[in-house]
Coordinates of C-alpha atoms in Angstrom, one line a residue:
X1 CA 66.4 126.4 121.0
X2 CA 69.2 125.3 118.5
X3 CA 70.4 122.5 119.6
X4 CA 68.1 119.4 120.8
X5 CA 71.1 117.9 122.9
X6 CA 74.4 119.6 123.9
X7 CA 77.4 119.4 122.5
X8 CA 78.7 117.7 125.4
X9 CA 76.1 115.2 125.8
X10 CA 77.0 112.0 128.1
X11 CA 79.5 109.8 127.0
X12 CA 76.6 106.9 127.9
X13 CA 73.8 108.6 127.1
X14 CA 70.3 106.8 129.0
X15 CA 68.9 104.7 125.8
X16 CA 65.6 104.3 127.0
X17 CA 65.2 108.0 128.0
X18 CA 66.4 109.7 124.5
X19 CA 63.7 111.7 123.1
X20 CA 63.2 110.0 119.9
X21 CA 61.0 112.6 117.9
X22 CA 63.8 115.9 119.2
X23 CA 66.2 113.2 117.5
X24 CA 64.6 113.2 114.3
X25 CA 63.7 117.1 114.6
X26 CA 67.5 118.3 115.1
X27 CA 68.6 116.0 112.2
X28 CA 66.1 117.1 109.7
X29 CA 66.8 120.8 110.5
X30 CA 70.0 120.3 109.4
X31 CA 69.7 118.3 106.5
X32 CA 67.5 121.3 105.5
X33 CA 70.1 123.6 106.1
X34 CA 72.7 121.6 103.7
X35 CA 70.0 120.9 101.0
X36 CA 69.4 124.9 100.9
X37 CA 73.5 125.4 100.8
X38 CA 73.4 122.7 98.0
X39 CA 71.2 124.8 95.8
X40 CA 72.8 128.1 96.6
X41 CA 76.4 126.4 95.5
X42 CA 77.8 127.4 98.7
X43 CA 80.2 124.5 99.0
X44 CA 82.1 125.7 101.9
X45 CA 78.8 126.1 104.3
X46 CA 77.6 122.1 102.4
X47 CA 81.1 120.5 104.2
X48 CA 81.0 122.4 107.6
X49 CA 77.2 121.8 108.2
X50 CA 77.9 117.8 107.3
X51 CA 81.1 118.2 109.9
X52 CA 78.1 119.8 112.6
X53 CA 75.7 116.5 111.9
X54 CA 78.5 114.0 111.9
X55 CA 79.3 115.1 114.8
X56 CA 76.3 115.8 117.0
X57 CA 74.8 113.3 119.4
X58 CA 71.3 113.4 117.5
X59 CA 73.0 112.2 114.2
X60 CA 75.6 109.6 116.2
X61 CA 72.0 108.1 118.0
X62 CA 70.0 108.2 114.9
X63 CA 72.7 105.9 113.1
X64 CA 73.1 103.7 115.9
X65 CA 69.0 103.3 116.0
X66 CA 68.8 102.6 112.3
X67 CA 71.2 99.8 112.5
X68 CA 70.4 98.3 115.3
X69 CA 66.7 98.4 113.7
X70 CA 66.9 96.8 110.2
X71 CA 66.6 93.6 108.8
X72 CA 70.5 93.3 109.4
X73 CA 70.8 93.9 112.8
X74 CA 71.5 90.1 113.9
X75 CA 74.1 90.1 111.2
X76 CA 77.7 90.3 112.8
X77 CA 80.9 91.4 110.6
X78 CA 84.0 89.7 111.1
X79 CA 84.3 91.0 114.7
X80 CA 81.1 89.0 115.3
X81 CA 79.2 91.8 118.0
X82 CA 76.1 92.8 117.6
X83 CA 74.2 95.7 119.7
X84 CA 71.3 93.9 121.3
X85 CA 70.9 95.6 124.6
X86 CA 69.8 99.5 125.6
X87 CA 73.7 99.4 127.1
X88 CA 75.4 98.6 124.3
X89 CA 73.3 100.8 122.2
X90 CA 74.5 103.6 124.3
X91 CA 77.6 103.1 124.3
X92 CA 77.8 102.3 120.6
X93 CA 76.6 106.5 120.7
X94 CA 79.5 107.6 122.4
X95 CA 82.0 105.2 120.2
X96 CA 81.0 106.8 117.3
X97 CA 84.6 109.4 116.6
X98 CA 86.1 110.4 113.5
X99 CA 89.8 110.2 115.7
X100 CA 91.4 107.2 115.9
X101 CA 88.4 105.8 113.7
X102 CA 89.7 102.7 111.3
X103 CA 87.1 100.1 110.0
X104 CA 87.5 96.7 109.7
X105 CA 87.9 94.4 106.9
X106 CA 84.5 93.3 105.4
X107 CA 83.1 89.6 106.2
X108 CA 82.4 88.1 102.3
X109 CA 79.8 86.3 101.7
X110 CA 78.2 85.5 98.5
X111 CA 74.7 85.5 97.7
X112 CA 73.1 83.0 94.7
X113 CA 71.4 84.9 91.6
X114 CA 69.0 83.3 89.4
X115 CA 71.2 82.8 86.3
X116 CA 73.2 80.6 88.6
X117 CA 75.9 82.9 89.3
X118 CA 76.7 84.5 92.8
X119 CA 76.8 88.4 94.0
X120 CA 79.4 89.0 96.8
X121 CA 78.1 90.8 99.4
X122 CA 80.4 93.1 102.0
X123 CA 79.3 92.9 105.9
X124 CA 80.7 95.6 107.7
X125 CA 81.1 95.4 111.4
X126 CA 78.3 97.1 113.6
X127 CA 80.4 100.1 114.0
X128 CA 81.3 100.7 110.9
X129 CA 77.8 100.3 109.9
X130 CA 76.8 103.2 112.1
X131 CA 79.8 105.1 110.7
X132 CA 77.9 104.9 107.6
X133 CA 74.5 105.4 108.4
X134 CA 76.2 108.8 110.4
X135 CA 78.0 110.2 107.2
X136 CA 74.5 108.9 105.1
X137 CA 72.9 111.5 107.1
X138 CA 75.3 114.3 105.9
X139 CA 75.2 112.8 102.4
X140 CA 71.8 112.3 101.9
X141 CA 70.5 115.5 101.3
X142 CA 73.4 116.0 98.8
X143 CA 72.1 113.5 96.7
X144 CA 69.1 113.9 96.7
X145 CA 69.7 117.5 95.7
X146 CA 71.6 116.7 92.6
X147 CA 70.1 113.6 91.3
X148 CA 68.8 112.9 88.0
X149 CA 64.9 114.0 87.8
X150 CA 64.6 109.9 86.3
X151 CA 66.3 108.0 89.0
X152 CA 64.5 105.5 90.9
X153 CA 66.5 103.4 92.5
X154 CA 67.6 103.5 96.5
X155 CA 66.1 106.8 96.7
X156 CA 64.2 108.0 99.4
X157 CA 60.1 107.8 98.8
X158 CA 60.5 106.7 95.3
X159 CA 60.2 103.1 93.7
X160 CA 60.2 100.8 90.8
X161 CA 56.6 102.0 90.1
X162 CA 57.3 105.6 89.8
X163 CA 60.1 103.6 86.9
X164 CA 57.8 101.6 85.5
X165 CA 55.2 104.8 84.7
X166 CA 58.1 107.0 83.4
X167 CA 58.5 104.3 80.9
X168 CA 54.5 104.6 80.4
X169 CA 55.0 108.6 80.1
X170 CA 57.7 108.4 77.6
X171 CA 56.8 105.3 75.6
X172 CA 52.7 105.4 75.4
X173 CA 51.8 107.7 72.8
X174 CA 51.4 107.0 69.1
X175 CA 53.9 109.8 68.2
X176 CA 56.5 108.8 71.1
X177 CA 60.3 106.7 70.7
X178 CA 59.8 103.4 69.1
X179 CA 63.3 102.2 70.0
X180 CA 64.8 101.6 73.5
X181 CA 68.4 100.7 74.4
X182 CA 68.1 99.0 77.5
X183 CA 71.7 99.3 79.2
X184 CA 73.1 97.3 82.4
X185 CA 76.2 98.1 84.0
X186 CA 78.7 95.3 84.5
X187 CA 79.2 94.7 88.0
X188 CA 78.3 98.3 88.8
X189 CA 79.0 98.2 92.8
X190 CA 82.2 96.5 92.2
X191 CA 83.9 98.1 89.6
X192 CA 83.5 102.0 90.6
X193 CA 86.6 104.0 90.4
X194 CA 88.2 104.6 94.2
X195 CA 89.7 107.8 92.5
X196 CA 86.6 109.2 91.1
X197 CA 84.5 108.4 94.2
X198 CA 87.1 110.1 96.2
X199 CA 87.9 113.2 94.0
X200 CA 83.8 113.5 93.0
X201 CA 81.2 112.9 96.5
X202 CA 80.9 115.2 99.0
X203 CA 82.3 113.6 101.9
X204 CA 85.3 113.4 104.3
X205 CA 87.5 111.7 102.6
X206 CA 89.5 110.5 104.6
X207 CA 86.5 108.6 106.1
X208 CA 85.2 107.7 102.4
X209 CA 89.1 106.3 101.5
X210 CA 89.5 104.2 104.5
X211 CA 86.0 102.5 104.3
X212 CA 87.1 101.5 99.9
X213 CA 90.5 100.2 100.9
X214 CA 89.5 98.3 104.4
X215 CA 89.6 95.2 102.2
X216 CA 87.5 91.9 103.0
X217 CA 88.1 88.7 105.1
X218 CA 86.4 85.3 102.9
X219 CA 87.6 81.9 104.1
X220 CA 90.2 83.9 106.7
X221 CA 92.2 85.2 104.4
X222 CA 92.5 88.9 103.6
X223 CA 91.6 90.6 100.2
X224 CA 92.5 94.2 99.3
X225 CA 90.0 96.0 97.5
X226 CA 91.1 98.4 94.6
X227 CA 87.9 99.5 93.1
X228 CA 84.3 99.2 93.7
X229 CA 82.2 100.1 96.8
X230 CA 81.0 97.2 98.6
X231 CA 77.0 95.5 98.3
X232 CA 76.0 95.4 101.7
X233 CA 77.4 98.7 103.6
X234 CA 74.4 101.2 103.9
X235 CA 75.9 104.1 102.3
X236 CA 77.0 102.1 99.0
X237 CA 73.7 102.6 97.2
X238 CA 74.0 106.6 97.5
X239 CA 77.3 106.3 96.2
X240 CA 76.7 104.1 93.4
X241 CA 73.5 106.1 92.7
X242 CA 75.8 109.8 92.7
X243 CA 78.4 108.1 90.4
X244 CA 75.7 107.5 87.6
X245 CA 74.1 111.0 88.3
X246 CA 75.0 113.5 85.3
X247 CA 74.0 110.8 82.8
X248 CA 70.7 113.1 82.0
X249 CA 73.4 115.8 82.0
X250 CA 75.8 114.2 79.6
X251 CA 72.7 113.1 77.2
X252 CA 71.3 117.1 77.2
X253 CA 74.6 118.5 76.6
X254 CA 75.4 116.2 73.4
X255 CA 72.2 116.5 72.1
X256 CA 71.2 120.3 73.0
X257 CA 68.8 120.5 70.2
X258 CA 67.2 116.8 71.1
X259 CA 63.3 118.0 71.1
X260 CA 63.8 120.1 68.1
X261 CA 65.4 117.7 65.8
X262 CA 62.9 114.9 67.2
X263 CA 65.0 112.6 68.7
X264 CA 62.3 111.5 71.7
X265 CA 65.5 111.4 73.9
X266 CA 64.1 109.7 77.6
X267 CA 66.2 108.2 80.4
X268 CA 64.5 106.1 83.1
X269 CA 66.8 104.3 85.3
X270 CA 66.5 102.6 88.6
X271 CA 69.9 101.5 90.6
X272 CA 72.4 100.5 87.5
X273 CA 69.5 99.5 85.1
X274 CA 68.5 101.9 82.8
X275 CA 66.3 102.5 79.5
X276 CA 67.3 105.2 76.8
X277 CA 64.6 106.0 74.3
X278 CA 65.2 107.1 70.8
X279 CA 63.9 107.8 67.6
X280 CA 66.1 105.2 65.4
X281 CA 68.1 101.9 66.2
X282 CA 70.9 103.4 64.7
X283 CA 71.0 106.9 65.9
X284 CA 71.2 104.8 69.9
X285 CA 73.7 102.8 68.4
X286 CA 75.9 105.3 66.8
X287 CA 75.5 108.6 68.7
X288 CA 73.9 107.5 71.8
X289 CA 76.1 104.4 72.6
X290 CA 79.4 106.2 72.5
X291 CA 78.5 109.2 75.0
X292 CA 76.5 106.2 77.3
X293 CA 80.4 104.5 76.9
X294 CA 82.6 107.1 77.7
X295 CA 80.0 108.7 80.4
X296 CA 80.7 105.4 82.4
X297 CA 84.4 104.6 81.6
X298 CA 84.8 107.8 83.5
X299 CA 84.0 106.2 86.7
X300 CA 85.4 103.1 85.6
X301 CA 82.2 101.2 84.5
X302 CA 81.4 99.4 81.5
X303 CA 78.5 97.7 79.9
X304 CA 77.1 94.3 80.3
X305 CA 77.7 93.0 77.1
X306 CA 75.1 90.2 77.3
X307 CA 72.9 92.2 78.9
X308 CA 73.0 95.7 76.7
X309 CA 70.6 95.8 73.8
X310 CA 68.6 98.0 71.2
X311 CA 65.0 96.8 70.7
X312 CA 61.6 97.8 69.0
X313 CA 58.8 99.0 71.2
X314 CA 56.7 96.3 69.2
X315 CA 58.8 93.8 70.4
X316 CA 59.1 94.9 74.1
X317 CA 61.5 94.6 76.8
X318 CA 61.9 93.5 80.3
X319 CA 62.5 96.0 82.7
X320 CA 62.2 95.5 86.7
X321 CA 60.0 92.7 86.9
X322 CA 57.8 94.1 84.1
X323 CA 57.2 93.6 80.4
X324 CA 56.6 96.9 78.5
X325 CA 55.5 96.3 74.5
X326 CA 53.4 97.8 72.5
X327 CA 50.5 96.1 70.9
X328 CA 49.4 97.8 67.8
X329 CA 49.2 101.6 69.0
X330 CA 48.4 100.2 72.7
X331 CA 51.7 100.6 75.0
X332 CA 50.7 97.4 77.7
X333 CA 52.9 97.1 80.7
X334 CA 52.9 93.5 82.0
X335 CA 54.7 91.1 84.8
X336 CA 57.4 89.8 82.8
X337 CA 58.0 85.6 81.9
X338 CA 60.6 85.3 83.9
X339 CA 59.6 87.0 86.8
X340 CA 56.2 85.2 87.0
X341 CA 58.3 82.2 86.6
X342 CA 60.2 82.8 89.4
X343 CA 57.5 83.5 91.1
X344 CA 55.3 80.1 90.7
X345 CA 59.0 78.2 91.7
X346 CA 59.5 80.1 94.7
X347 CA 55.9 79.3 95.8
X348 CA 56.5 75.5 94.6
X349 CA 59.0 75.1 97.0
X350 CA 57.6 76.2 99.5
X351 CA 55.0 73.7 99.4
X352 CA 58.0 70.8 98.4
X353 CA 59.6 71.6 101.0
X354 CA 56.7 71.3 103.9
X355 CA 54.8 68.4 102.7
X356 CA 54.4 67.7 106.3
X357 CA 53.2 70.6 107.5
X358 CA 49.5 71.3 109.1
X359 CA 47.6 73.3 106.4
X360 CA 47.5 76.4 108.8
X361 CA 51.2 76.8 108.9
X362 CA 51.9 76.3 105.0
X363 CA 49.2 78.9 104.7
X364 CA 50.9 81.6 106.6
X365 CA 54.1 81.2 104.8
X366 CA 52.5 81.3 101.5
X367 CA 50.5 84.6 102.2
X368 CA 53.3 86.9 102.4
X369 CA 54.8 85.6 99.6
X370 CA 51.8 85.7 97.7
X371 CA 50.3 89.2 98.5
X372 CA 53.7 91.0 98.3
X373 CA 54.3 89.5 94.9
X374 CA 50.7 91.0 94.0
X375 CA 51.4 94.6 95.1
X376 CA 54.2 95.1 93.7
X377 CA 52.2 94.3 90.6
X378 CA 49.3 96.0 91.6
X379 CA 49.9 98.8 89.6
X380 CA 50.3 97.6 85.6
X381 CA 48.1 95.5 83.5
X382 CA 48.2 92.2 85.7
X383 CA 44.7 91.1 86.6
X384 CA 44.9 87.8 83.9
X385 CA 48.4 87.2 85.2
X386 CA 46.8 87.4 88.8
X387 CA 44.1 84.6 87.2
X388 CA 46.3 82.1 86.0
X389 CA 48.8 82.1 88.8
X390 CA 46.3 81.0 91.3
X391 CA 44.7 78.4 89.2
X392 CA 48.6 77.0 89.3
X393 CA 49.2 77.9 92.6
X394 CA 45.6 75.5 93.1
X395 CA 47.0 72.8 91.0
X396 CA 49.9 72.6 93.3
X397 CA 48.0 72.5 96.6
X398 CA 45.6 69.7 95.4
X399 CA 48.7 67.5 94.9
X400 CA 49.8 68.3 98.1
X401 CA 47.2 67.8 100.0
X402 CA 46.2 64.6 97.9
X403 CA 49.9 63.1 98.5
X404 CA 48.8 63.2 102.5
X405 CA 45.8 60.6 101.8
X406 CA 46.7 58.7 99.3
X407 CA 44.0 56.2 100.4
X408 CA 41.4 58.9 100.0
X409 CA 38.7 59.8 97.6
X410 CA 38.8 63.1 96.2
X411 CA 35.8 64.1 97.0
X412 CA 36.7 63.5 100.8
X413 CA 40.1 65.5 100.2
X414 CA 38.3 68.6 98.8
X415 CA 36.1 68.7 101.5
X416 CA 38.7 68.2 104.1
X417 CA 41.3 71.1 102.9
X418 CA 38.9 73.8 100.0
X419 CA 35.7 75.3 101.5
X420 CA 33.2 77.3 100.5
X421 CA 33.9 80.2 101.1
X422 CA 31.7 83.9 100.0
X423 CA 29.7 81.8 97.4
X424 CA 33.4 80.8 95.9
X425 CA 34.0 77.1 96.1
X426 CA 38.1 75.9 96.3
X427 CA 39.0 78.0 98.8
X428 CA 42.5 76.4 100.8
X429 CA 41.4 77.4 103.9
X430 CA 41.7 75.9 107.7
X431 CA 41.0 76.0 111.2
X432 CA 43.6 78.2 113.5
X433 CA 45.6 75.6 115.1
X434 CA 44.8 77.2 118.3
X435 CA 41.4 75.9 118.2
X436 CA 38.2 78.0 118.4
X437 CA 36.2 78.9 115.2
X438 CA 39.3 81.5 113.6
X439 CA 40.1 80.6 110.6
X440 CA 42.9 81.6 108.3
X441 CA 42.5 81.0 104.4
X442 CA 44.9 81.1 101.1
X443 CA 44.9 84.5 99.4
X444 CA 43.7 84.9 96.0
X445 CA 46.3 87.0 93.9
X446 CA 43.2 87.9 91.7
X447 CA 41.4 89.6 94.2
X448 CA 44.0 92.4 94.5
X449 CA 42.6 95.4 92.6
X450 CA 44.5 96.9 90.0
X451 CA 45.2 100.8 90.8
X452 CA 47.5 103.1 88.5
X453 CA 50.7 104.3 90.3
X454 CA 50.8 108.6 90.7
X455 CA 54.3 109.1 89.5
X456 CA 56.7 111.4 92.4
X457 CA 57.7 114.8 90.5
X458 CA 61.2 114.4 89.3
X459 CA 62.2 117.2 91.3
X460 CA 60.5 116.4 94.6
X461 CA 63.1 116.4 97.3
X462 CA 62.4 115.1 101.2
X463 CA 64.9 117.1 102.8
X464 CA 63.7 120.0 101.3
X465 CA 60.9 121.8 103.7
X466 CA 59.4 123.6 100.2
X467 CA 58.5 120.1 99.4
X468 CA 56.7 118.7 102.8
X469 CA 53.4 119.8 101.9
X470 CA 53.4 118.0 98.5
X471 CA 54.7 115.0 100.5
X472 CA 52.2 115.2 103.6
X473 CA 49.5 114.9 100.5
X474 CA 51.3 112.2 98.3
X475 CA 51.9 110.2 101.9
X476 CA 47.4 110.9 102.4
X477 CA 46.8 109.4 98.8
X478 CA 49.5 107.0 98.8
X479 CA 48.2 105.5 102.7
X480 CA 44.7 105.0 100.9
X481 CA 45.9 102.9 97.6
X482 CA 48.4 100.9 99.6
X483 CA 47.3 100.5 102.9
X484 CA 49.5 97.7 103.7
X485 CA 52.8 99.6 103.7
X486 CA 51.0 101.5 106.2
X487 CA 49.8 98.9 108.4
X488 CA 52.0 99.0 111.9
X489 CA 51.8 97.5 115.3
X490 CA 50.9 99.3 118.2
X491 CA 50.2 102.6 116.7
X492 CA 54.0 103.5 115.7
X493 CA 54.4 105.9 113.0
X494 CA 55.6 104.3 109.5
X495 CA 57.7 106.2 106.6
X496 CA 55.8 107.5 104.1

């Protein structure tokens, strides 16, 4: 059977009842189908199998599942609905038609970075949410086609790690690039050329033109929007992601005899940040720099000026959280300052900011913090960094806890909140409020074990069948170094 659901399914289909893994079945097959047209160039067969997904009830229930799933689901636009019932689910399926579709404006609100500055961030209306999350389906496979073999970033079953040792693979050798231009796009999701996107990604474009120009309400008053793709609709990293794809290209074809002449060319880049290797400061600079400028200006990018520099491998640079140098002929890849900075404040107030909470309770907000900062740096050279932030994070639990008796000896304080715990003494650990002998204790960072990441093949693609065995594999090994991302209630299935 071809089809998992007829064409003329329901208008309100039964929620509860839909067969969840035909959903998934129909959907893949056909993002097969327009990876395999992809690679044969057949353009034609590409648009009129994405017109067959948009519109099918598989893809219009599988959009309206993933919003109505993820961590924005509570999160109204300016209409303020949300879909929290099996009803309105349903009916959100049969809503979602290209005829007589118009979005609404965007709600703006703007999110605080660390350099003190904000990032505005688009929310789109439920619906126009699962627009996107329909035509994502269709573009998907696309993408993921013609990426660059070195992008990271918003990509399906790849990460920063898979970044981070690139950077090892190009940089690590004695023989390898000793300079790196390390290159950030100035407001990259903002400044993107409507008339490139439009003329460029393999989408209907009506569609694709109506969700650039809907404009966005901020303190009820509309804004039009002339360039840029909005942060916060789902399909904006894909198309921020195929706008910088051809950089590789653009690199190969002005610098055909690159190996040859020993330039130790290398690209890594993850979302807009990206590293170029080289074999001299002033052939980046010179040659480099201008192809890198007028690559971008294309699409109507530029670089961050404050933000866009040429350093010496000796010297390092920060890149995603991480510190790569080289120490003598050793290339070390590290947690970076300012994001173990970050870090330690984060965790410091958190504990500020509940100075009256039991010990049980501050303890189970600081764990996730604590263990999700550690596996993301699980896999570079961070066992001493692991050390030293929980004698710190210590420090700043003994003057929380000796702030709550100030009339108290300290002996009687370290009894009362750090036990003994497998022959280690200090341990911040309490009795389950719910009484009983449970206990629930501090995580150490230092007693995550360092594992080296197994980098994805450049070419791997997960909407192409030839590729599902190498991924059923990866998914085995990658289940048995980080078992936490695999870790699900009630025996549902998680993504690889």
């Amino acid at each position: 059977m071809n089809a998992v659901y007829p064409v003329c399914a329901p208008s309100v289909p039964d929620w509860q009842g839909l067969d969840w893994s035909r959903v998934n079945h129909q959907v893949k097959r056909l993002q097969a189908r327009i990876v395999k047209a992809t690679q044969e160039g057949r353009l034609g067969k590409v648009k009129a199998l994405q017109w067959l997904l948009t519109h099918s009830f598989s893809g219009k229930a599988l959009a309206v599942k993933r919003v109505t799933e993820n961590r924005g689901k509570h999160t109204p636009g300016i209409d303020n609905n949300v879909w929290k019932t099996s009803k309105a689910k349903a009916n959100a399926i049969a809503s979602l038609k290209r005829r007589g579709y118009k979005p609404l404006p965007l709600r703006r609100v703007h999110i605080p970075k660390r350099n003190g500055k904000t990032r505005p961030l688009g929310i789109p209306t439920m619906k126009d949410r699962a627009m996107q999350a329909l035509y994502l389906l269709a573009l998907e496979p696309v993408a993921e086609t013609t990426a660059d073999a070195n992008s990271y970033g918003f990509r399906p079953r790849r990460s920063t790690a898979d970044a981070a040792e690139q950077c090892f693979i190009c940089l690590a050798k004695r023989n390898q690039a000793q300079w790196v231009l390390e290159a950030d796009i100035a407001g990259c999701f903002d400044a993107i050329s409507h008339e490139w996107l439009v003329d460029n990604i393999p989408v209907d474009t009506s569609i694709l033109r109506q969700w650039l120009k809907a404009g966005f309400v901020f303190k009820n008053e509309l804004f039009p929007t002339v360039a840029g793709t909005p942060q916060g609709g789902i399909i904006s990293p894909v198309l921020a992601n195929m706008t910088l794809d051809g950089l590789e290209q653009a690199l190969a074809t002005a610098f055909p005899q690159a190996t040859r002449q020993g330039l130790k060319m290398n690209m890594v880049r993850y979302a807009d940040d990206f590293v170029i290797t080289g074999h001299s400061k002033e052939w980046l600079e010179k040659e480099v720099m201008p192809v890198l400028v007028g690559f971008l200006a294309e699409r109507g990018l530029s670089l961050s000026q404050e933000k866009t520099r040429i350093t010496h491998i000796t010297e390092g640079f920060d890149f995603l959280g991480w510190n790569v140098r080289k120490y003598g002929e050793k290339l070390l890849i590290k947690p970076s300052k300012a994001n173990i900075k970050s870090h330690l404040t984060k965790v410091q107030e958190i504990i500020k900011a509940n100075k009256t909470a039991t010990q049980p309770s501050l303890i189970r907000m600081l764990n996730p913090v604590l263990r999700g900062w550690a596996n993301y740096h699980r896999h570079v050279i961070a066992k001493d960094t692991f050390a030293r932030n929980d004698n710190r994070i210590w420090l700043m639990l003994w003057r929380w806890a000796d702030r709550r008796h100030p009339n108290k000896p300290s002996y009687w304080v370290m009894r009362k909140y750090f036990k003994t715990r497998g022959g280690r003494t200090g341990t911040f650990a309490a009795r389950e409020e719910t009484g009983g002998n449970d206990e629930i204790q501090l995580i150490r960072e230092a007693d995550t074990p360092i594992r080296r990441h197994v980098k994805i093949r450049g070419g791997a693609n997960p909407h192409d069948p030839a590729w599902a065995q190498y991924f059923a594999v990866r998914k085995k090994q990658m289940k048995e170094s980080m078992p936490w991302r695999y870790r699900v209630p009630d025996g549902a299935l998680a993504e690889a």
